[in-house]
Every structure is written in C-alpha cells, then in structure tokens.
Tab-separated table of C-alpha atoms in Angstrom:
chain	number	residue	atom	x	y	z
F	1	MET	CA	75.372	231.249	45.031
F	2	ASN	CA	77.571	228.911	43.003
F	3	ASP	CA	76.201	226.769	40.187
F	4	PRO	CA	75.859	223.247	41.680
F	5	PHE	CA	76.575	221.750	38.266
F	6	SER	CA	79.672	223.827	37.477
F	7	PHE	CA	81.977	220.868	38.166
F	8	LEU	CA	80.681	219.257	34.979
F	9	MET	CA	81.685	221.806	32.404
F	10	PRO	CA	84.099	224.724	32.685
F	11	ALA	CA	83.761	227.587	30.255
F	12	ARG	CA	85.605	226.928	27.032
F	13	THR	CA	86.053	228.177	23.484
F	14	LEU	CA	85.685	225.578	20.761
F	15	THR	CA	88.274	225.259	18.035
F	16	PRO	CA	87.038	224.593	14.478
F	17	GLN	CA	88.303	221.013	14.834
F	18	GLN	CA	86.360	220.473	18.075
F	19	ARG	CA	83.246	221.960	16.520
F	20	LEU	CA	83.534	219.702	13.462
F	21	GLN	CA	84.067	216.674	15.697
F	22	ALA	CA	80.890	217.492	17.635
F	23	GLN	CA	78.878	217.995	14.442
F	24	LEU	CA	80.063	214.740	12.878
F	25	LEU	CA	79.374	212.829	16.081
F	26	ASP	CA	75.830	214.186	16.170
F	27	GLN	CA	75.274	213.158	12.547
F	28	LEU	CA	76.793	209.731	13.199
F	29	TRP	CA	74.188	208.852	15.834
F	30	GLU	CA	71.253	210.974	14.635
F	31	THR	CA	69.019	208.053	13.595
F	32	GLU	CA	69.843	206.047	16.709
F	33	LEU	CA	69.139	209.036	18.963
F	34	GLU	CA	65.749	209.543	17.315
F	35	GLU	CA	64.920	205.899	18.055
F	36	PHE	CA	66.206	206.350	21.613
F	37	PHE	CA	63.910	209.340	22.127
F	38	ASP	CA	60.973	207.337	20.757
F	39	ARG	CA	61.431	204.858	23.612
F	40	LEU	CA	60.990	207.579	26.241
F	41	ASP	CA	57.202	207.552	25.786
F	42	LEU	CA	56.978	211.342	25.692
F	43	ARG	CA	53.430	212.713	25.663
F	44	PRO	CA	52.168	216.045	24.289
F	45	GLY	CA	52.515	218.687	26.965
F	46	ALA	CA	55.396	216.977	28.787
F	47	ARG	CA	58.334	218.862	30.296
F	48	VAL	CA	61.841	217.754	29.331
F	49	LEU	CA	65.188	218.850	30.757
F	50	VAL	CA	68.307	218.375	28.626
F	51	TYR	CA	71.416	218.748	30.737
F	52	GLN	CA	74.683	219.543	28.928
F	53	CYS	CA	72.770	220.289	25.735
F	54	GLY	CA	75.904	220.879	23.639
F	55	LEU	CA	75.065	222.871	20.519
F	56	GLY	CA	71.361	222.226	21.086
F	57	ASN	CA	70.788	219.702	18.306
F	58	ASP	CA	68.625	217.452	20.480
F	59	LEU	CA	66.284	220.212	21.660
F	60	PRO	CA	64.111	220.420	18.491
F	61	ARG	CA	64.005	216.614	18.279
F	62	LEU	CA	62.497	216.439	21.744
F	63	ALA	CA	60.267	219.486	21.199
F	64	ARG	CA	58.594	217.725	18.259
F	65	ARG	CA	57.536	214.975	20.644
F	66	VAL	CA	56.012	217.174	23.356
F	67	GLY	CA	54.277	219.610	21.011
F	68	GLY	CA	53.439	223.251	21.526
F	69	GLY	CA	51.959	222.628	24.962
F	70	GLY	CA	55.162	221.072	26.260
F	71	GLU	CA	58.474	222.541	27.308
F	72	VAL	CA	62.048	221.530	26.545
F	73	VAL	CA	64.720	223.206	28.662
F	74	GLY	CA	68.334	222.947	27.557
F	75	VAL	CA	71.060	223.637	30.120
F	76	GLN	CA	74.298	225.005	28.678
F	77	PRO	CA	76.581	226.269	31.484
F	78	ASP	CA	78.957	228.069	29.118
F	79	PRO	CA	77.466	231.558	28.483
F	80	PHE	CA	79.109	231.952	25.077
F	81	LEU	CA	77.851	228.593	23.847
F	82	ALA	CA	74.422	229.258	25.381
F	83	HIS	CA	74.222	232.452	23.314
F	84	GLU	CA	75.196	230.476	20.213
F	85	VAL	CA	72.590	227.792	20.898
F	86	ARG	CA	69.867	230.415	21.300
F	87	GLY	CA	70.886	231.902	17.972
F	88	ASN	CA	70.853	228.520	16.271
F	89	LEU	CA	67.317	227.896	17.529
F	90	ARG	CA	65.774	231.151	16.265
F	91	GLU	CA	63.593	229.279	13.772
F	92	HIS	CA	62.169	227.228	16.646
F	93	ARG	CA	60.987	230.206	18.693
F	94	GLY	CA	57.510	229.729	20.073
F	95	LYS	CA	57.890	225.943	20.081
F	96	GLY	CA	58.483	225.544	23.797
F	97	ILE	CA	62.307	225.498	23.784
F	98	ARG	CA	64.347	227.398	26.379
F	99	VAL	CA	68.093	227.533	26.962
F	100	VAL	CA	69.411	228.446	30.414
F	101	LEU	CA	72.806	228.559	32.097
F	102	GLY	CA	71.571	226.684	35.148
F	103	ASP	CA	73.191	229.095	37.626
F	104	SER	CA	71.571	231.393	40.185
F	105	ALA	CA	71.177	234.233	37.662
F	106	ASP	CA	69.670	232.009	34.939
F	107	PRO	CA	68.352	228.980	36.826
F	108	ILE	CA	66.692	225.791	35.709
F	109	PRO	CA	62.934	226.536	35.725
F	110	ASP	CA	61.097	225.323	38.809
F	111	GLY	CA	58.949	222.234	38.704
F	112	LEU	CA	59.406	218.580	37.852
F	113	TYR	CA	60.282	217.050	34.514
F	114	GLU	CA	58.802	213.939	32.918
F	115	VAL	CA	62.105	213.234	31.164
F	116	ILE	CA	65.651	214.342	31.939
F	117	PHE	CA	68.125	213.624	29.158
F	118	VAL	CA	71.903	213.686	29.561
F	119	ALA	CA	74.447	212.959	26.827
F	120	TRP	CA	78.063	212.079	27.552
F	121	ARG	CA	79.794	212.475	24.225
F	122	ASP	CA	83.280	211.984	22.883
F	123	ASN	CA	83.658	215.707	22.252
F	124	GLU	CA	84.491	218.918	24.090
F	125	LEU	CA	80.856	219.943	24.534
F	126	GLN	CA	79.299	217.204	26.636
F	127	PRO	CA	82.106	215.712	28.736
F	128	VAL	CA	81.739	212.823	31.145
F	129	PRO	CA	81.530	213.708	34.866
F	130	GLN	CA	84.035	212.245	37.276
F	131	ARG	CA	81.346	210.208	39.024
F	132	ALA	CA	77.962	209.251	37.651
F	133	ARG	CA	76.457	209.280	41.149
F	134	ASP	CA	77.181	212.995	41.604
F	135	LEU	CA	75.150	213.826	38.523
F	136	VAL	CA	72.302	211.386	39.189
F	137	GLN	CA	71.900	212.664	42.758
F	138	ARG	CA	71.697	216.274	41.582
F	139	LEU	CA	69.215	215.590	38.796
F	140	ARG	CA	67.001	213.110	40.637
F	141	PRO	CA	65.021	215.703	42.681
F	142	LEU	CA	64.024	217.379	39.388
F	143	LEU	CA	62.440	214.187	38.045
F	144	SER	CA	58.689	213.737	38.377
F	145	PRO	CA	57.223	210.582	39.946
F	146	GLN	CA	57.325	207.879	37.246
F	147	GLY	CA	59.521	210.178	35.142
F	148	ARG	CA	62.479	208.887	33.167
F	149	LEU	CA	66.179	209.662	33.345
F	150	ALA	CA	67.791	208.901	29.989
F	151	VAL	CA	71.555	208.786	29.475
F	152	TRP	CA	73.366	208.495	26.154
F	153	GLU	CA	77.093	207.774	26.162
F	154	ASP	CA	79.538	207.287	23.322
F	155	ARG	CA	83.320	207.193	23.138
F	156	SER	CA	86.132	206.599	20.648
F	157	ILE	CA	86.690	202.895	21.125
F	158	GLY	CA	85.654	199.850	19.154
F	159	MET	CA	86.026	201.404	15.726
F	160	ARG	CA	87.874	199.386	13.120
F	161	LEU	CA	88.273	198.896	9.414
F	162	TYR	CA	87.468	195.850	7.296
F	163	PRO	CA	89.579	194.543	5.659
F	164	SER	CA	91.951	195.550	8.431
F	165	LEU	CA	95.088	197.636	8.006
F	166	PRO	CA	97.885	195.916	9.978
F	167	ILE	CA	99.751	199.160	10.656
F	168	LEU	CA	96.563	200.741	12.005
F	169	GLU	CA	95.738	197.712	14.168
F	170	ARG	CA	99.234	197.603	15.677
F	171	THR	CA	99.278	201.310	16.400
F	172	MET	CA	95.847	201.265	18.003
F	173	ARG	CA	96.867	198.400	20.299
F	174	ARG	CA	99.947	200.330	21.391
F	175	TRP	CA	97.874	203.475	21.810
F	176	LEU	CA	95.321	201.711	24.020
F	177	ARG	CA	98.092	200.214	26.156
F	178	SER	CA	99.735	203.599	26.662
F	179	THR	CA	96.455	205.487	27.154
F	180	PRO	CA	93.799	203.087	28.456
F	181	PRO	CA	90.278	204.279	27.596
F	182	ARG	CA	88.071	205.424	30.413
F	183	PRO	CA	85.444	202.876	31.456
F	184	LEU	CA	81.908	203.480	30.306
F	185	LEU	CA	80.119	205.289	33.107
F	186	ALA	CA	76.869	203.930	31.727
F	187	ASP	CA	78.008	200.514	32.968
F	188	THR	CA	77.688	201.776	36.558
F	189	LEU	CA	74.259	203.335	36.180
F	190	ALA	CA	72.263	200.310	37.353
F	191	GLY	CA	73.792	200.681	40.805
F	192	GLU	CA	73.562	204.472	40.810
F	193	PHE	CA	69.917	204.338	39.728
F	194	THR	CA	69.088	201.925	42.555
F	195	TYR	CA	70.820	204.227	45.044
F	196	CYS	CA	68.607	207.102	43.884
F	197	ASN	CA	65.339	205.117	43.746
F	198	ILE	CA	65.304	204.739	39.970
F	199	LEU	CA	64.472	201.466	38.228
F	200	LEU	CA	66.710	200.537	35.301
F	201	GLU	CA	64.385	199.993	32.315
F	202	SER	CA	66.798	199.360	29.469
F	203	ALA	CA	70.435	199.554	28.419
F	204	ARG	CA	71.213	199.054	24.732
F	205	PRO	CA	74.751	199.008	23.324
F	206	LEU	CA	75.122	200.202	19.752
F	207	GLN	CA	77.641	199.928	16.941
F	208	LYS	CA	77.193	200.036	13.190
F	209	ALA	CA	79.175	199.248	10.053
F	210	GLU	CA	78.931	201.464	6.974
F	211	VAL	CA	80.526	201.814	3.548
F	212	PRO	CA	82.880	204.541	2.231
F	213	GLY	CA	81.168	207.906	1.833
F	214	SER	CA	78.897	207.272	4.823
F	215	ILE	CA	78.813	209.436	7.921
F	216	THR	CA	80.700	206.701	9.806
F	217	GLY	CA	83.430	206.871	7.172
F	218	LYS	CA	83.560	210.671	7.387
F	219	TRP	CA	83.756	210.557	11.171
F	220	MET	CA	86.623	208.053	11.028
F	221	ASP	CA	88.430	210.172	8.413
F	222	HIS	CA	88.289	213.109	10.808
F	223	TRP	CA	89.271	210.927	13.761
F	224	LEU	CA	92.372	209.568	11.997
F	225	ALA	CA	93.417	213.048	10.845
F	226	ARG	CA	93.229	214.164	14.482
F	227	VAL	CA	94.948	211.239	16.226
F	228	GLY	CA	97.590	210.469	13.579
F	229	PRO	CA	99.815	213.467	14.412
F	230	GLU	CA	99.332	212.674	18.122
F	231	TRP	CA	100.595	209.139	17.499
F	232	VAL	CA	103.673	210.516	15.743
F	233	GLU	CA	104.349	212.940	18.598
F	234	ALA	CA	104.003	210.072	21.102
F	235	ASN	CA	106.416	207.929	19.046
F	236	LEU	CA	103.737	205.346	18.344
F	237	LEU	CA	104.336	205.951	14.638
F	238	THR	CA	107.304	207.301	12.732
F	239	PRO	CA	106.614	210.117	10.262
F	240	ARG	CA	107.258	207.667	7.414
F	241	GLN	CA	104.794	205.152	8.868
F	242	TRP	CA	102.186	207.892	9.215
F	243	VAL	CA	102.564	208.770	5.534
F	244	ARG	CA	102.216	205.092	4.611
F	245	LEU	CA	99.132	204.706	6.820
F	246	GLN	CA	97.495	207.715	5.172
F	247	ALA	CA	98.154	206.256	1.713
F	248	GLN	CA	96.679	202.897	2.689
F	249	TRP	CA	93.698	204.613	4.282
F	250	GLU	CA	93.027	206.567	1.088
F	251	GLY	CA	93.081	203.299	-0.834
F	252	ARG	CA	90.386	201.883	1.409
F	253	ARG	CA	88.209	204.968	0.943
F	254	VAL	CA	87.741	204.149	-2.757
F	255	ASN	CA	87.311	200.405	-2.224
F	256	PRO	CA	83.590	199.479	-2.315
F	257	GLY	CA	84.355	196.406	-0.203
F	258	THR	CA	85.507	198.498	2.765
F	259	LEU	CA	83.445	198.633	5.945
F	260	TYR	CA	83.887	201.257	8.665
F	261	TYR	CA	82.878	200.068	12.124
F	262	SER	CA	81.702	202.982	14.245
F	263	PRO	CA	82.737	203.728	17.827
F	264	GLN	CA	80.568	202.264	20.546
F	265	ALA	CA	77.574	203.915	22.168
F	266	ILE	CA	75.005	202.940	24.763
F	267	GLY	CA	71.591	204.305	25.663
F	268	VAL	CA	70.335	203.800	29.227
F	269	VAL	CA	66.851	204.584	30.543
F	270	GLY	CA	65.694	204.531	34.160
F	271	LYS	CA	62.238	205.193	35.598
F	272	ALA	CA	61.615	206.959	38.897
F	273	LEU	CA	59.900	204.725	41.436
F	274	SER	CA	58.512	207.580	43.552
F	275	SER	CA	59.259	211.123	44.643
F	276	PHE	CA	62.761	211.622	45.959
F	277	VAL	CA	64.292	213.955	48.524
F	278	ALA	CA	68.080	214.440	48.294
C-alpha cells in the first residue's frame, strides 16, 4: 500500500546549508510558535498529531502541554530524517512522543487527535503542498469532534532593512519580478476549512523588527549569503555590485540604528464542527 501523504515530501538528504536554514528559521519564530501553541487550548492527556515534523523541534513543545498522560505523534516521511529525529529526542523518552513514517509499515497510530499541527516552512524540511485542500481532506478524518487543525506558514518575503540599502531594494524588486513568490496557501484555508466542515477560528499574520545581533539579523545574514550568488548567476547583480552590497551590509551590521524586518508568517487555527467522513 502506498503512503497517501507521499506527494508532500520526497526522500531527501539535507545539505549543511539547508540544515542551518531550518535551524535558524525555527529559532526565528520560536517565541511566536510557543504563543501559537498556547492558543490551541491543549489539555493534559490530549493526543496531538504533527504532520511534516521537520527535525522534531515542535514535538517537545507540544508534549509539555499534554503532559505524561498525553501523546504527541510526529510524522516524518523521510526514513533517514525520522531516524535522526528519534535520536534527537532521546532525552524526551517516556514523555509521550512518537515519530512515525506514516506509511503502511510504520503508520499513524489509530484514533482521533484533539489537535493536528502542520507547518509549511521556507526550508527543505516542511515544504508547501501543491494544494491545501488535498492535505486538509486527508487530515480531517483524523481530527476529533471539536478538535483543532492548526497551520503555521512562513516564507521569504517581506523582509527588509532600515535604513534601506538602495542596491538591495532594487535587486529584490527585480528578483521578485523575475521569480514571483508563491501565494500564501494559508490565505485559502478559510474556504478549504469550510469545505471540510471546519470553522475558521483565527488567522494572525506576523512580522517583527529586531536589531543587529538578533536572531532575525542572523537569519537575514544567512539568507543574503545564500541568495546573493544566485542573483549574480541570474545577472540580477554584477560581481562588483555583489561585493559592494556585501560591504554595505557589513556596515549595517555594526550600526546600532539598523533594524532587520523579518519575513512574514501566519498562524491559522480551525475547529472541527462535527465528525467527518471523507
């Protein structure tokens, strides 16, 4: 039997750069994710399913909320990453955390879940599905009556620097024209929730501004180091302009008046209206 969720995430091997990007992104939104989880009204003893659990960072955060009598199941379809996640969570053994592949050999445990959490991240670990409806329809039968489906989505748009760097602003405008960003799938969830008998409870967009040395600054340093060579290869910048941009960027890193505006994120929560049969 094929894994019904395999369309979401093919097996992959992470490069050190991809791994660092995922770690920085998790740190960037750690506080906001904790607040997001607080809004899910998790009770001791609850069951939680985390689909596309990435490196498993959210599993202990949710396990703290359901206590020893609860269960948090992380689904990681890549067997190599699933093995890594299990290793990373050794210190949390006995705290109600399980990691499964979600296929026929290592299936999602039977039963309904009070909360199902899905993260669509701007990294290689938790990619966005082609259609939100496909995912919602597959997860909906696993949700208990009155349970909540929570979706977190972030992407690399909206970030900027203050005071602005003209060369950076021009290049980003050209970049966005040549490679338009994908639309936020979270924007479509109100309709998809209604289709699957889920009531939209909340949708909160997020962005923050932080000073040099902050996690937002570190994330943007890594982001620029990654996209700069791509801009040169795409002829959006000349090699000389790239060198000049790096020098100007370094100057802003030591300027206490600099503000880094983070990429955008949104947290969406829906509540099941009743039982559902797909």
